[in-house]
Short mmCIF file of C-alpha atoms and ligand atoms in Angstrom, two decimals:
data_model
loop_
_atom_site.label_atom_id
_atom_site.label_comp_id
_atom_site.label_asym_id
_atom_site.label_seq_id
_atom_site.Cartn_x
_atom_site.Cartn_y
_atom_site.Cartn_z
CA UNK A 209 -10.16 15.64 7.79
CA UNK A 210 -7.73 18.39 8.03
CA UNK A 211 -5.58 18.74 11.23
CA UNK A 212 -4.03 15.09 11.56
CA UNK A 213 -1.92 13.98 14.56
CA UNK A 214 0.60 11.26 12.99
CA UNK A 215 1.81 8.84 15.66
CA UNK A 216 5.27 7.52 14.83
CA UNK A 217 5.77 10.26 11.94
CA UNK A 218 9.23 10.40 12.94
CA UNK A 219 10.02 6.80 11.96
CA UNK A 220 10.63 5.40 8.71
CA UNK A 221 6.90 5.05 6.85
CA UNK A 222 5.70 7.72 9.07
CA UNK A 223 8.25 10.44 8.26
CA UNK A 224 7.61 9.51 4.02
CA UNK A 225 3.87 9.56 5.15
CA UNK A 226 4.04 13.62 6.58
CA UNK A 227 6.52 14.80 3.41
CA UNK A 228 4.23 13.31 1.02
CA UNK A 229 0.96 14.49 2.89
CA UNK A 230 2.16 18.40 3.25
CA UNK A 231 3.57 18.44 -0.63
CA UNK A 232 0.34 16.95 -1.87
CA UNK A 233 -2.52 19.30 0.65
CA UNK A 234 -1.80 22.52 1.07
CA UNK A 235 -4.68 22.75 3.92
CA UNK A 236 -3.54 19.93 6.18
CA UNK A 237 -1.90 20.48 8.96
CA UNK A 238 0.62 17.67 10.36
CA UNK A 239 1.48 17.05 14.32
CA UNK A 240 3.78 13.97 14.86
CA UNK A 241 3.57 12.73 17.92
CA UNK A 242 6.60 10.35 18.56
CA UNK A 243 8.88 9.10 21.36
CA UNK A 244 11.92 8.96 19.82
CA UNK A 245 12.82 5.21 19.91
CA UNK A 246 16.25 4.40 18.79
CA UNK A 247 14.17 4.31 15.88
CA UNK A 248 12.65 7.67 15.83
CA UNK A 249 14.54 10.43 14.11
CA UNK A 250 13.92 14.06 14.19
CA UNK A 251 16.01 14.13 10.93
CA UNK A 252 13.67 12.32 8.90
CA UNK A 253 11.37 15.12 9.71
CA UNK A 254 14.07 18.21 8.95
CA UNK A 255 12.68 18.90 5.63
CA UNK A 256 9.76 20.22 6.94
CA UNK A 257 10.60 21.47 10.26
CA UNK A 258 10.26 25.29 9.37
CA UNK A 259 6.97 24.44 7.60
CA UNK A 260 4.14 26.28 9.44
CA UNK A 261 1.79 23.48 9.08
CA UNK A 262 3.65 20.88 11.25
CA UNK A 263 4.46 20.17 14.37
CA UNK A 264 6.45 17.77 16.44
CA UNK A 265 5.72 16.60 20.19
CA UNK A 266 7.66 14.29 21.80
CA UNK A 267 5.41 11.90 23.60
CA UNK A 268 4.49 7.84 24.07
CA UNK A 269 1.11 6.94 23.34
CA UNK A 270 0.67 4.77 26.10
CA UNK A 271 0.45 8.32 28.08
CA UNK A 272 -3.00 8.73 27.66
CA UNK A 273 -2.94 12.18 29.47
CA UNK A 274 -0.14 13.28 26.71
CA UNK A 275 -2.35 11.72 23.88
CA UNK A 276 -5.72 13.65 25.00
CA UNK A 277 -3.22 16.84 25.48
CA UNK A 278 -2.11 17.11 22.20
CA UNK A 279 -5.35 16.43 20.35
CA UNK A 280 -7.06 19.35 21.89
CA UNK A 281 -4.33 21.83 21.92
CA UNK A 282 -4.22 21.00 18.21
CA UNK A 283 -7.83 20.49 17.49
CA UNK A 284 -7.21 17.12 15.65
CA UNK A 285 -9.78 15.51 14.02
CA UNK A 286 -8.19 12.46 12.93
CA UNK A 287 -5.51 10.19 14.42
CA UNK A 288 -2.90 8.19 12.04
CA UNK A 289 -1.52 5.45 13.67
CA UNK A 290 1.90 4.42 12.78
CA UNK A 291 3.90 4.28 16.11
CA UNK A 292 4.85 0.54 16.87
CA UNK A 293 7.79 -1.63 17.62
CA UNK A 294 8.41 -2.69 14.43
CA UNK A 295 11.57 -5.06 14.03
CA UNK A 296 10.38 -8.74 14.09
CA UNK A 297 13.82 -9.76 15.75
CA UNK A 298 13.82 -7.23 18.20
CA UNK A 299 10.54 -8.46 18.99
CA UNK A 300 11.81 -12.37 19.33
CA UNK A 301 14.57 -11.62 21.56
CA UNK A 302 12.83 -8.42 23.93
CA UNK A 303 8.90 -9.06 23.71
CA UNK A 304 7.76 -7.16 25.90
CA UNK A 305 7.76 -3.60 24.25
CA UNK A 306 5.75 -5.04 21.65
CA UNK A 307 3.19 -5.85 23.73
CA UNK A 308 3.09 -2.44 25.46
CA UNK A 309 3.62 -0.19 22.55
CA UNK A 310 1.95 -1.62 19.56
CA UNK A 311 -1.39 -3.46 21.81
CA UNK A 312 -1.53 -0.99 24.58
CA UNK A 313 -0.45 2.34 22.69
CA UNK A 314 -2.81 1.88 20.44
CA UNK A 315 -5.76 1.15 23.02
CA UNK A 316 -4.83 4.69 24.46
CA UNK A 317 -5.08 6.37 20.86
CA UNK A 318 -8.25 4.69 20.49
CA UNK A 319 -9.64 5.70 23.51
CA UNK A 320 -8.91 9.31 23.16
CA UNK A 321 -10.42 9.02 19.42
CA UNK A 322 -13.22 7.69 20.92
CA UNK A 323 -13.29 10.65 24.09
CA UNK A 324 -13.25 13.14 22.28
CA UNK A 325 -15.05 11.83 18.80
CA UNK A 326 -12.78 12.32 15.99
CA UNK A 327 -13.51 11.76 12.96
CA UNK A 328 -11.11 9.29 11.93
CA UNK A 329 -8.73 6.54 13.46
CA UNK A 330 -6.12 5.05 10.67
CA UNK A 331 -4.14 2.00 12.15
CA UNK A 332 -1.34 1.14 9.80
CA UNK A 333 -0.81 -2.68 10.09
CA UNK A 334 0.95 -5.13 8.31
CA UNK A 335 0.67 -8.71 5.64
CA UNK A 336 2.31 -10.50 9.15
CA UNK A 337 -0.59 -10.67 10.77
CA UNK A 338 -1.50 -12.84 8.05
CA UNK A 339 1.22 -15.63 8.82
CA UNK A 340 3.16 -17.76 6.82
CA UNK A 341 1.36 -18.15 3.33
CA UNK A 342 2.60 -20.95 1.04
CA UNK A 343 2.61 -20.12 -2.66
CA UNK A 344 0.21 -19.91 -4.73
CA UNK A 345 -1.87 -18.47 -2.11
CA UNK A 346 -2.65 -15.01 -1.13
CA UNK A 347 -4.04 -13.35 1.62
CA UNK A 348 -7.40 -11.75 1.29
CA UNK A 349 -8.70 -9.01 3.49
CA UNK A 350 -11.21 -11.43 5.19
CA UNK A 351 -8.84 -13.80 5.48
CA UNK A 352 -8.29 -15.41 9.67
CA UNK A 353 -5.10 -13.80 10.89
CA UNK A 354 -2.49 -16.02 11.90
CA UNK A 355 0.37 -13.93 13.66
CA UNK A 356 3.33 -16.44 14.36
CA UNK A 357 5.81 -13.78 15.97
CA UNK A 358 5.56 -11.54 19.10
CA UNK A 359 5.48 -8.60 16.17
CA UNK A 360 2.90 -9.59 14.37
CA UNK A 361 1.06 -11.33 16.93
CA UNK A 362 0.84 -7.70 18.51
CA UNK A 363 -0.20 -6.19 15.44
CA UNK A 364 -2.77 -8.45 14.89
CA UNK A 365 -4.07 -7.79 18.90
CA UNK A 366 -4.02 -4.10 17.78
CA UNK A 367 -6.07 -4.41 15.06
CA UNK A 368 -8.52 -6.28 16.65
CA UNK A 369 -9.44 -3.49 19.03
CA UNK A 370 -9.29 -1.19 16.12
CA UNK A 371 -11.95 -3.45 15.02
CA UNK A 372 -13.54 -3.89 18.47
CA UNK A 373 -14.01 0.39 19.05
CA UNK A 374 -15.75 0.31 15.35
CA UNK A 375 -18.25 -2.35 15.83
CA UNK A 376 -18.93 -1.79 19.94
CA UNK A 377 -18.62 2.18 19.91
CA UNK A 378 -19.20 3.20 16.19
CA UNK A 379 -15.87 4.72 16.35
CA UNK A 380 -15.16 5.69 12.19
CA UNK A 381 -11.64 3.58 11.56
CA UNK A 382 -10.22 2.19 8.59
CA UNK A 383 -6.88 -0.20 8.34
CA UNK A 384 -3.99 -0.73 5.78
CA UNK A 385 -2.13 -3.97 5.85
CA UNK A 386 0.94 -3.02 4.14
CA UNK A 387 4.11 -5.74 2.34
CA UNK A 388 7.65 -4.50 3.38
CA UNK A 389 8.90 -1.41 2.64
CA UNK A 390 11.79 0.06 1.31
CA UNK A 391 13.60 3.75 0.53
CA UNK A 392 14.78 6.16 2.50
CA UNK A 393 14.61 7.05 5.55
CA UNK A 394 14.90 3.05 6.31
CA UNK A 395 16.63 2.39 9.93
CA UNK A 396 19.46 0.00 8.83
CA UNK A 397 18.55 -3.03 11.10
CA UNK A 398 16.18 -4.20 8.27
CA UNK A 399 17.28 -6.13 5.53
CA UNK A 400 17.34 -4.46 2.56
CA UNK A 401 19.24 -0.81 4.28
CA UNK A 402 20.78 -3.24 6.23
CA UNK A 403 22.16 -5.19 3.51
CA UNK A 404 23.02 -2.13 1.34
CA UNK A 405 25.20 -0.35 4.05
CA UNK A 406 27.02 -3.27 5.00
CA UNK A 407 27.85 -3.67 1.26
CA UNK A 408 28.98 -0.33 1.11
CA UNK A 409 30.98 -1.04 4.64
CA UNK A 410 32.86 -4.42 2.81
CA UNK A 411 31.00 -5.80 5.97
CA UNK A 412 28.82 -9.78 5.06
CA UNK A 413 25.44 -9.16 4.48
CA UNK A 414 23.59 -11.69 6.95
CA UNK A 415 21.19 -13.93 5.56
CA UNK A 416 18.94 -16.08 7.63
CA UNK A 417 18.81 -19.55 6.64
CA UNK A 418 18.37 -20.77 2.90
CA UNK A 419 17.51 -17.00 1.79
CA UNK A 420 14.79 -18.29 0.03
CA UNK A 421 11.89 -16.88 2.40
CA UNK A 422 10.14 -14.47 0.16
CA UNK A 423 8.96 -10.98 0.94
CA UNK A 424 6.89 -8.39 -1.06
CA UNK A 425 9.29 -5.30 -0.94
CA UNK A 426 7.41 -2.35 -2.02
CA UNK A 427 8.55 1.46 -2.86
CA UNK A 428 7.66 3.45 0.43
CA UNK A 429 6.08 6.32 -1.06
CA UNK A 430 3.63 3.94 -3.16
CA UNK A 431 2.46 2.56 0.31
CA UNK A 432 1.86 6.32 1.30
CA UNK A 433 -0.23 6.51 -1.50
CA UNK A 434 -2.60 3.71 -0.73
CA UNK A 435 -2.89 4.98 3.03
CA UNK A 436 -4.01 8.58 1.70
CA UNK A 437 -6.47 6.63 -0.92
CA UNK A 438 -8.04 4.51 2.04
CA UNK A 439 -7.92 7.47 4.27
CA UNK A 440 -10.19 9.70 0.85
CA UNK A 441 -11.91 6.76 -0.42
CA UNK A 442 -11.77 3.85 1.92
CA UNK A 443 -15.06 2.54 3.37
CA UNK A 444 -14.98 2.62 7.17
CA UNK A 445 -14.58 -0.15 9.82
CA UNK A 446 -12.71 -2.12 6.67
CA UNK A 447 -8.82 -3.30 5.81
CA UNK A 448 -7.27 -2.64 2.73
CA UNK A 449 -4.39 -4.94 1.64
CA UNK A 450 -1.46 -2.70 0.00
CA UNK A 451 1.63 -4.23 -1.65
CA UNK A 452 3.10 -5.37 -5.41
CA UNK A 453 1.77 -8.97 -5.29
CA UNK A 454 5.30 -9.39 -6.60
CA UNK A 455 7.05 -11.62 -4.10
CA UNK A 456 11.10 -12.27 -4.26
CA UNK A 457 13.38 -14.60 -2.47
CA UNK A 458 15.89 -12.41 0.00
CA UNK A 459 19.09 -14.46 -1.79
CA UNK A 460 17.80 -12.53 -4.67
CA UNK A 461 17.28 -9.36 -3.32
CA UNK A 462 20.75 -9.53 -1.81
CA UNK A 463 22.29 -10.16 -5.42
CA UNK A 464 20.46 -7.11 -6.74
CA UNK A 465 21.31 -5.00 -4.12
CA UNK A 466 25.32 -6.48 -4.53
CA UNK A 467 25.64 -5.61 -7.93
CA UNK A 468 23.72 -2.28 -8.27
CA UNK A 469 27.12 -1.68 -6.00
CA UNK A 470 29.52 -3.14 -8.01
CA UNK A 471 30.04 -5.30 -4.80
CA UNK A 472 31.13 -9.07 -5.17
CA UNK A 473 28.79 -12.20 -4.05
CA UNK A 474 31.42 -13.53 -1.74
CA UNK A 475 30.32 -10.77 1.14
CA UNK A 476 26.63 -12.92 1.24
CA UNK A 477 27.04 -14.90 4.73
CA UNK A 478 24.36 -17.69 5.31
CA UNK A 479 23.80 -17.33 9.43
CA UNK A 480 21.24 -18.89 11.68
CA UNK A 481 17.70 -18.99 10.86
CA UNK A 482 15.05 -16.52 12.70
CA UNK A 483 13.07 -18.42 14.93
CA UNK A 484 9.65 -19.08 13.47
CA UNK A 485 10.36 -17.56 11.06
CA UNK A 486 7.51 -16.79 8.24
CA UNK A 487 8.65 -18.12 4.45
CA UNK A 488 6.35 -16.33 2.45
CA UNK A 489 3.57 -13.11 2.58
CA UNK A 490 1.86 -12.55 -0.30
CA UNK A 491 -1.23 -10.57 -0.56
CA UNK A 492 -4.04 -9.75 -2.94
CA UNK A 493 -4.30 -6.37 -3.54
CA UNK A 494 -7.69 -6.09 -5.44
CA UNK A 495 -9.41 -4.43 -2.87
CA UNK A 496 -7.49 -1.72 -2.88
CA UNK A 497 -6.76 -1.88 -6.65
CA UNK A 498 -11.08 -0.88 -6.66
CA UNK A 499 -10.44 2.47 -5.55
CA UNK A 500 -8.18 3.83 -8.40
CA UNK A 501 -4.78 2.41 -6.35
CA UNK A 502 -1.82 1.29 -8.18
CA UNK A 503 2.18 0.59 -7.23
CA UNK A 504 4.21 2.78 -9.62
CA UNK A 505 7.44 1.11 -8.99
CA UNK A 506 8.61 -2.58 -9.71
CA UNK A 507 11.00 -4.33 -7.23
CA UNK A 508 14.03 -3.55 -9.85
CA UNK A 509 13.35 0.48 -9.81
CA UNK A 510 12.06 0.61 -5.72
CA UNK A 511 15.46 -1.16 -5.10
CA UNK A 512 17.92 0.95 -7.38
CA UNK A 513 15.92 4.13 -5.86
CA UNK A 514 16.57 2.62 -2.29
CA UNK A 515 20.26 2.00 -2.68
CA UNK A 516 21.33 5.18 -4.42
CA UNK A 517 19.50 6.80 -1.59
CA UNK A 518 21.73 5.35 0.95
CA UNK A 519 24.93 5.60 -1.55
CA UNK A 520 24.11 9.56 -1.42
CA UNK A 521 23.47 9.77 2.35
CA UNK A 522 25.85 8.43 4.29
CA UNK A 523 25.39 11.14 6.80
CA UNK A 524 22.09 9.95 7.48
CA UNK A 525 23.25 6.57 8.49
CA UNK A 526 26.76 6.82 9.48
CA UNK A 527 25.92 8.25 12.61
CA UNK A 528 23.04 5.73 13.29
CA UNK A 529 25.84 2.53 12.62
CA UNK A 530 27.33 3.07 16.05
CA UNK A 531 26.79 3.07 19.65
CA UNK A 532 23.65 1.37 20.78
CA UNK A 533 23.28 -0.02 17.34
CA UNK A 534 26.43 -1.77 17.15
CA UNK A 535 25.50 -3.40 20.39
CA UNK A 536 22.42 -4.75 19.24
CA UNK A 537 24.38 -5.63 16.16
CA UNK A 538 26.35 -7.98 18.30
CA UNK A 539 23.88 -9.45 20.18
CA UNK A 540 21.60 -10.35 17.34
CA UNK A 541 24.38 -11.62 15.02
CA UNK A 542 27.24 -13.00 17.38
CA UNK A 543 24.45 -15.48 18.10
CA UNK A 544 23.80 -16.20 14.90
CA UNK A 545 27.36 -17.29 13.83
P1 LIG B 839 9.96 2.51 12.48
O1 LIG B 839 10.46 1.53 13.48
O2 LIG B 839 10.88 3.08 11.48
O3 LIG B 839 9.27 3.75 13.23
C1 LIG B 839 8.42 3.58 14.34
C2 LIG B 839 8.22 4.96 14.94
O4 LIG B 839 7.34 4.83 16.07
C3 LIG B 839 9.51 5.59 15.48
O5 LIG B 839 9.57 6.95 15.10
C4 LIG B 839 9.38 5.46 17.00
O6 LIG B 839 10.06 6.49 17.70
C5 LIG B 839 7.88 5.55 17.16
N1 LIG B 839 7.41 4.93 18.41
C6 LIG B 839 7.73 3.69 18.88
N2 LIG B 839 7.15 3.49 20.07
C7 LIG B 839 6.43 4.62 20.35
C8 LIG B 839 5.60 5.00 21.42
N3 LIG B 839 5.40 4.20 22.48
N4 LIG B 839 5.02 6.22 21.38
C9 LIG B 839 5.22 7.06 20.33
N5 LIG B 839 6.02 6.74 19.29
C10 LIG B 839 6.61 5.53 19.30
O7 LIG B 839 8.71 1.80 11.80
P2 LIG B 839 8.19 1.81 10.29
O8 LIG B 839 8.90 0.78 9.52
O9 LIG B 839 8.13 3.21 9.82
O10 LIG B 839 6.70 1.27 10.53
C11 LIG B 839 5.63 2.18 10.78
C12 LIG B 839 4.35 1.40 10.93
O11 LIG B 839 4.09 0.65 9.75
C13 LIG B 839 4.36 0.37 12.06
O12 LIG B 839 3.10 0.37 12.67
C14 LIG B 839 4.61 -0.94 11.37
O13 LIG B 839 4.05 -2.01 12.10
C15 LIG B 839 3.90 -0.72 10.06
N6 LIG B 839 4.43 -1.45 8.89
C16 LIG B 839 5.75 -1.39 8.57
C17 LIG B 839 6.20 -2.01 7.40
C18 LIG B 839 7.63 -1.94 6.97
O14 LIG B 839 8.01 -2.62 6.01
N7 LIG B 839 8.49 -1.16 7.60
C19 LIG B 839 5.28 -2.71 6.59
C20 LIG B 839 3.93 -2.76 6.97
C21 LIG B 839 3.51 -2.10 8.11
O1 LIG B 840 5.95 -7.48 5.95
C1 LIG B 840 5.85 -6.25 6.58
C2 LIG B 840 6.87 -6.20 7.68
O2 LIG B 840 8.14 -6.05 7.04
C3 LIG B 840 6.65 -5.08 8.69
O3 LIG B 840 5.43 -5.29 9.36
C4 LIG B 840 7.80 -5.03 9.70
O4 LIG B 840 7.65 -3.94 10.58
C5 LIG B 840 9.10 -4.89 8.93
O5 LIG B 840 10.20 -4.91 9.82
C6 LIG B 840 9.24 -6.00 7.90
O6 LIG B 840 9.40 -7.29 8.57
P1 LIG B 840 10.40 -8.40 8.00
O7 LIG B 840 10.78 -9.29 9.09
O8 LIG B 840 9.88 -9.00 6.74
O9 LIG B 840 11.61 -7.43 7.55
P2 LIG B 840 13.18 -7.53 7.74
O10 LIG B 840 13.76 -6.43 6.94
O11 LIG B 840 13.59 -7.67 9.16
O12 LIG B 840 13.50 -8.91 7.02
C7 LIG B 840 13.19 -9.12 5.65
C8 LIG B 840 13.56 -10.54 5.30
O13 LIG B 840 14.99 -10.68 5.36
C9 LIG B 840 13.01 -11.56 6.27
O14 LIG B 840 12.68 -12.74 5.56
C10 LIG B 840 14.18 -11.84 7.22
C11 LIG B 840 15.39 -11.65 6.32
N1 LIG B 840 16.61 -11.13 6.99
C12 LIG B 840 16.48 -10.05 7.79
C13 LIG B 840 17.58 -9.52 8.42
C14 LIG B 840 17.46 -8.31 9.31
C15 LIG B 840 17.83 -11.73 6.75
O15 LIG B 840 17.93 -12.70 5.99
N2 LIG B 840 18.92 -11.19 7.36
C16 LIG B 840 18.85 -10.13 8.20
O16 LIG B 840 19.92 -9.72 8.75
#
């Protein structure tokens, strides 16, 4: 495994994924493939742009044609898959690019793994598919998946053909099920960058409901780390669970966040719940613990990292806090009271 074609690398997880991977190998070489959703951003990726060893295409991979192009230009032999629709409410209120993207974009990457026989397929999924879990429970890598949004329901479809090319065509593929994420990088119509720039802004931060649903936020880069683990040590044609197995209420997360800025509790709005939505993920993390895997940061230390990040680059999301975003902004939230 040496020349790696990272779907999505220009998003969030994906763009922490390819500066980790070409700091840590100095004999990989890194081609994101990526559309460019509002979510994509070429400046995640400018840190490495001049780097010999990567290269960006712009391309959807429900294009098969594109897909199969760029794998044998680049003589890939092994296909990380982190290109998806990824925002849960996005997904409740527009389903259908979830379906498209994250079920039949990842058919098409499987079927050109499968074409032309490489020797790995990654699919980066997620604790949703899981469902709601109610405490003390946690999900188990064998556990039955339960997907209650269009998200994760579509994650969940996705992995099951991952699944389906291993067992029916011997195709070599592993899967990570990853907790949320934080740090930088972090498209600010997710909580916690959400949150922290509208703090920063004097703006309410939103929360849905109660604010007592409770979500496993881990340090991005310590999710990178359990990818590259299962992608060195993982067996293949299994799932790997990676998170804290440290779950917090949002209400509480919100507070942090508030008073690592020095910002008072009276911004914290309670608005309309999300539909369906999930009160708990927790997972169990064992699996993964096996193979030598730990999380280096708490919640306290991935949060403070997370929010100084934004508090020293405001050029990275002032720019992203206007235009289409503040339309969607209005939509989702006028709505929401
Ligand atoms: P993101 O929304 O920040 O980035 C998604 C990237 O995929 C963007 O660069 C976008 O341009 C690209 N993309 C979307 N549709 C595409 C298409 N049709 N063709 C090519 N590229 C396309 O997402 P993220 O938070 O970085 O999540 C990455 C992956 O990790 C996703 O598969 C997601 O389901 C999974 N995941 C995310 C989290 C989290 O907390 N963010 C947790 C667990 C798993
Ligand atoms: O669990 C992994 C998942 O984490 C990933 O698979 C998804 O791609 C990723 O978006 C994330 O999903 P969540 O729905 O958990 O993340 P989000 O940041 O949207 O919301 C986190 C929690 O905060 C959730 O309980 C909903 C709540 N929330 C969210 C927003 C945007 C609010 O209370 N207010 C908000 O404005």
């Amino acid at each position: 495994m040496r020349h790696l074609l990272i779907a999505g690398g220009a998003g969030f997880i994906g763009s922490n994924f390819v500066h980790y991977m070409l700091e840590k190998y100095d004999d990989y070489t890194i081609i994101v493939f990526d559309k460019l959703t509002y979510a994509g951003r070429l400046e995640n990726l400018e840190r490495c742009r001049s780097n010999p060893r990567f290269r960006f295409i712009q391309g959807d991979i429900c294009d098969m044609a594109a897909v199969r192009e760029a794998v044998q230009r680049h003589d890939i032999d092994s296909i990380i898959n982190f290109a998806a629709e990824t925002h849960v409410d996005r997904s409740i209120m527009e389903p259908d690019a979830v379906v498209t993207t994250n079920i039949n974009g990842t058919w098409v990457l499987l079927e050109v793994a499968r074409e032309l026989k490489l020797e790995r397929f990654h699919q980066i999924s997620t604790d949703e598919v899981y469902g709601a879990i109610p405490a003390p429970s946690r999900s188990k890598e064998g556990d039955p998946l339960e997907p209650r949004s269009p998200y994760s329901a579509s994650k969940a479809g996705a992995e099951h053909l991952v699944y389906a090319y291993f067992i029916t065509y011997g195709l070599p593929v592993t899967t990570t099920r990853g907790s949320n994420n934080i740090g930088p990088f972090h498209y600010p119509e997710k909580a916690v960058p959400l949150f922290t720039t509208n703090a920063i802004e004097n703006i309410p931060l939103p929360i849905y409901g109660d604010g007592l649903q409770m979500r496993d936020y881990q340090y991005v880069l310590d999710h990178c780390e359990g990818i590259d683990l299962v992608l060195h040590k993982g067996a293949l044609g299994e799932v790997y669970n990676v998170g804290t197995e440290v779950e917090t209420p949002n209400i509480e997360m919100a507070h942090k966040i508030l008073d690592l800025l020095g910002k008072p509790r009276s911004l914290i709005q309670h608005v309309v719940d999300r539909a369906g939505h999930d009160r708990r993920y927790a997972l169990d993390c064992a699996k993964l613990r096996a193979l030598g895997w730990r999380s280096q940061h708490s919640f306290d230390q991935a949060l403070e990292k997370t929010v100084r990040w934004f508090v020293a680059n405001e050029g990275w999301w002032r720019p992203i806090k206007s235009g289409e975003y503040l339309d969607y902004y209005r939509k989702q939230y006028e709505e929401r009271g």
